Tab-separated table of C-alpha atoms in Angstrom:
chain	number	residue	atom	x	y	z
A	1000	UNK	CA	17.206	-9.717	-1.351
A	1001	UNK	CA	14.466	-7.787	-2.990
A	1002	UNK	CA	12.057	-8.875	-5.380
A	1003	UNK	CA	9.682	-6.311	-7.762
A	1004	UNK	CA	6.249	-7.920	-8.063
A	1005	UNK	CA	4.206	-6.112	-11.173
A	1006	UNK	CA	0.706	-7.731	-10.489
A	1007	UNK	CA	-1.939	-7.606	-8.517
A	1008	UNK	CA	-1.769	-10.218	-5.370
A	1009	UNK	CA	-3.192	-11.015	-2.322
A	1010	UNK	CA	-2.377	-11.517	1.287
A	1011	UNK	CA	-2.175	-15.281	1.618
A	1012	UNK	CA	-1.159	-15.993	-1.263
A	1013	UNK	CA	2.157	-14.140	-1.158
A	1014	UNK	CA	2.846	-15.244	1.640
A	1015	UNK	CA	1.570	-18.741	0.541
A	1016	UNK	CA	5.029	-18.476	-2.153
A	1017	UNK	CA	7.288	-18.075	1.528
A	1018	UNK	CA	6.295	-21.727	2.546
A	1019	UNK	CA	6.260	-20.031	5.901
A	1020	UNK	CA	9.728	-18.130	6.459
A	1021	UNK	CA	7.930	-14.800	6.605
A	1022	UNK	CA	6.793	-15.744	9.863
A	1023	UNK	CA	11.216	-15.675	11.024
A	1024	UNK	CA	11.159	-12.138	10.380
A	1025	UNK	CA	8.913	-8.869	11.804
A	1026	UNK	CA	7.355	-7.459	9.003
A	1027	UNK	CA	7.712	-3.353	8.180
A	1028	UNK	CA	4.588	-3.160	5.716
A	1029	UNK	CA	4.532	1.059	4.076
A	1030	UNK	CA	3.228	2.620	0.941
A	1031	UNK	CA	0.220	0.410	1.230
A	1032	UNK	CA	-2.666	0.896	-2.336
A	1033	UNK	CA	-4.761	-1.500	-2.692
A	1034	UNK	CA	-8.214	-3.304	-0.184
A	1035	UNK	CA	-6.614	-2.512	3.280
A	1036	UNK	CA	-9.586	-1.208	5.802
A	1037	UNK	CA	-8.924	-0.428	9.146
A	1038	UNK	CA	-10.727	-2.644	10.647
A	1039	UNK	CA	-7.433	-4.389	10.439
A	1040	UNK	CA	-4.849	-2.197	12.163
A	1041	UNK	CA	-5.569	-4.847	15.369
A	1042	UNK	CA	-3.737	-7.438	14.253
A	1043	UNK	CA	-0.495	-4.655	14.564
A	1044	UNK	CA	2.042	-4.585	16.846
A	1045	UNK	CA	2.229	-0.958	16.045
A	1046	UNK	CA	1.673	1.620	12.974
A	1047	UNK	CA	1.964	5.072	12.378
A	1048	UNK	CA	-1.757	5.980	10.202
A	1049	UNK	CA	-1.039	10.252	8.512
A	1050	UNK	CA	-4.713	11.672	7.316
A	1051	UNK	CA	-2.702	15.350	6.278
A	1052	UNK	CA	-2.899	13.083	2.213
A	1053	UNK	CA	0.572	11.614	2.651
A	1054	UNK	CA	1.436	7.763	1.419
A	1055	UNK	CA	4.259	7.636	3.983
A	1056	UNK	CA	1.652	5.615	6.694
A	1057	UNK	CA	4.082	2.887	7.743
A	1058	UNK	CA	2.537	-0.568	9.884
A	1059	UNK	CA	5.428	-3.337	11.875
A	1060	UNK	CA	4.277	-7.038	12.290
A	1061	UNK	CA	5.589	-10.250	13.646
A	1062	UNK	CA	5.326	-12.611	10.607
A	1063	UNK	CA	2.942	-14.631	12.749
A	1064	UNK	CA	-0.383	-11.773	12.392
A	1065	UNK	CA	0.728	-11.955	9.102
A	1066	UNK	CA	-0.065	-14.906	8.782
A	1067	UNK	CA	-3.536	-15.018	11.015
A	1068	UNK	CA	-3.939	-11.491	8.908
A	1069	UNK	CA	-4.248	-13.382	5.379
A	1070	UNK	CA	-5.713	-16.272	6.217
A	1071	UNK	CA	-8.397	-14.177	8.080
A	1072	UNK	CA	-9.300	-11.718	5.717
A	1073	UNK	CA	-8.808	-11.424	1.581
A	1074	UNK	CA	-6.719	-8.549	1.177
A	1075	UNK	CA	-4.391	-7.390	-1.703
A	1076	UNK	CA	-2.537	-5.164	-2.596
A	1077	UNK	CA	-1.679	-2.492	-5.544
A	1078	UNK	CA	1.922	-1.585	-4.578
A	1079	UNK	CA	3.320	-1.368	-1.634
A	1080	UNK	CA	6.623	-2.369	0.330
A	1081	UNK	CA	7.083	-5.055	2.261
A	1082	UNK	CA	10.827	-4.828	4.031
A	1083	UNK	CA	11.380	-8.222	6.867
A	1084	UNK	CA	13.626	-7.495	9.653
A	1085	UNK	CA	15.301	-9.588	11.774
A	1086	UNK	CA	13.099	-11.164	14.800
A	1087	UNK	CA	15.450	-9.545	17.347
A	1088	UNK	CA	15.325	-5.468	15.342
A	1089	UNK	CA	12.616	-2.678	16.452
A	1090	UNK	CA	12.055	-0.360	14.810
A	1091	UNK	CA	10.472	2.694	16.748
A	1092	UNK	CA	7.881	4.176	13.557
A	1093	UNK	CA	8.626	7.321	14.366
A	1094	UNK	CA	12.111	8.613	13.450
A	1095	UNK	CA	11.888	8.093	9.676
A	1096	UNK	CA	12.972	10.115	7.689
A	1097	UNK	CA	12.637	8.135	4.717
A	1098	UNK	CA	9.879	5.325	4.247
A	1099	UNK	CA	10.675	2.463	1.995
A	1100	UNK	CA	7.645	3.356	-1.214
A	1101	UNK	CA	7.634	2.208	-4.513
A	1102	UNK	CA	4.682	4.108	-6.791
A	1103	UNK	CA	6.655	6.193	-8.374
A	1104	UNK	CA	10.850	5.029	-7.475
A	1105	UNK	CA	13.139	5.484	-9.519
A	1106	UNK	CA	15.486	3.542	-8.034
A	1107	UNK	CA	13.763	0.058	-8.709
A	1108	UNK	CA	15.111	0.690	-12.264
A	1109	UNK	CA	18.001	0.621	-12.238
A	1110	UNK	CA	21.236	-2.663	-12.874
A	1111	UNK	CA	21.499	-2.887	-9.229
A	1112	UNK	CA	18.656	-1.778	-7.182
A	1113	UNK	CA	19.450	-1.555	-2.890
A	1114	UNK	CA	16.948	-2.038	-0.015
A	1115	UNK	CA	15.647	1.309	1.277
A	1116	UNK	CA	16.366	1.004	4.628
A	1117	UNK	CA	19.550	-0.412	5.858
A	1118	UNK	CA	18.842	-2.453	8.420
A	1119	UNK	CA	15.718	-5.113	5.453
A	1120	UNK	CA	16.722	-8.497	5.292
A	1121	UNK	CA	14.200	-8.567	2.654
A	1122	UNK	CA	12.359	-6.258	0.100
A	1123	UNK	CA	9.244	-7.272	-1.866
A	1124	UNK	CA	8.516	-4.556	-3.833
A	1125	UNK	CA	4.442	-4.776	-5.107
């Protein structure tokens, strides 16, 4: 399943629409832009921050930690991609050939868009 959201949303509002189902997954967050200061990095299991002007920053987080992050902080996104994975799945953030992205992605504006990561179960694009 994939969904494109065309508005600004805070994290708590996004997760409340899942009725806690998001906690059944691990999440890959990529191509994020919005209110997301570095002081929140402790919530993530793993992450890569690239300070060379690229938007390829990647974040790996459990659904439970995502809930804690949303309930504790006021975070919103202008764009980005949230990809859900089975709880048993792990991702090596150093091995990405192509990071899922939102900004300027032409593959969303076709009749049947597909998930960007082959192991993702759900993709939410802002």
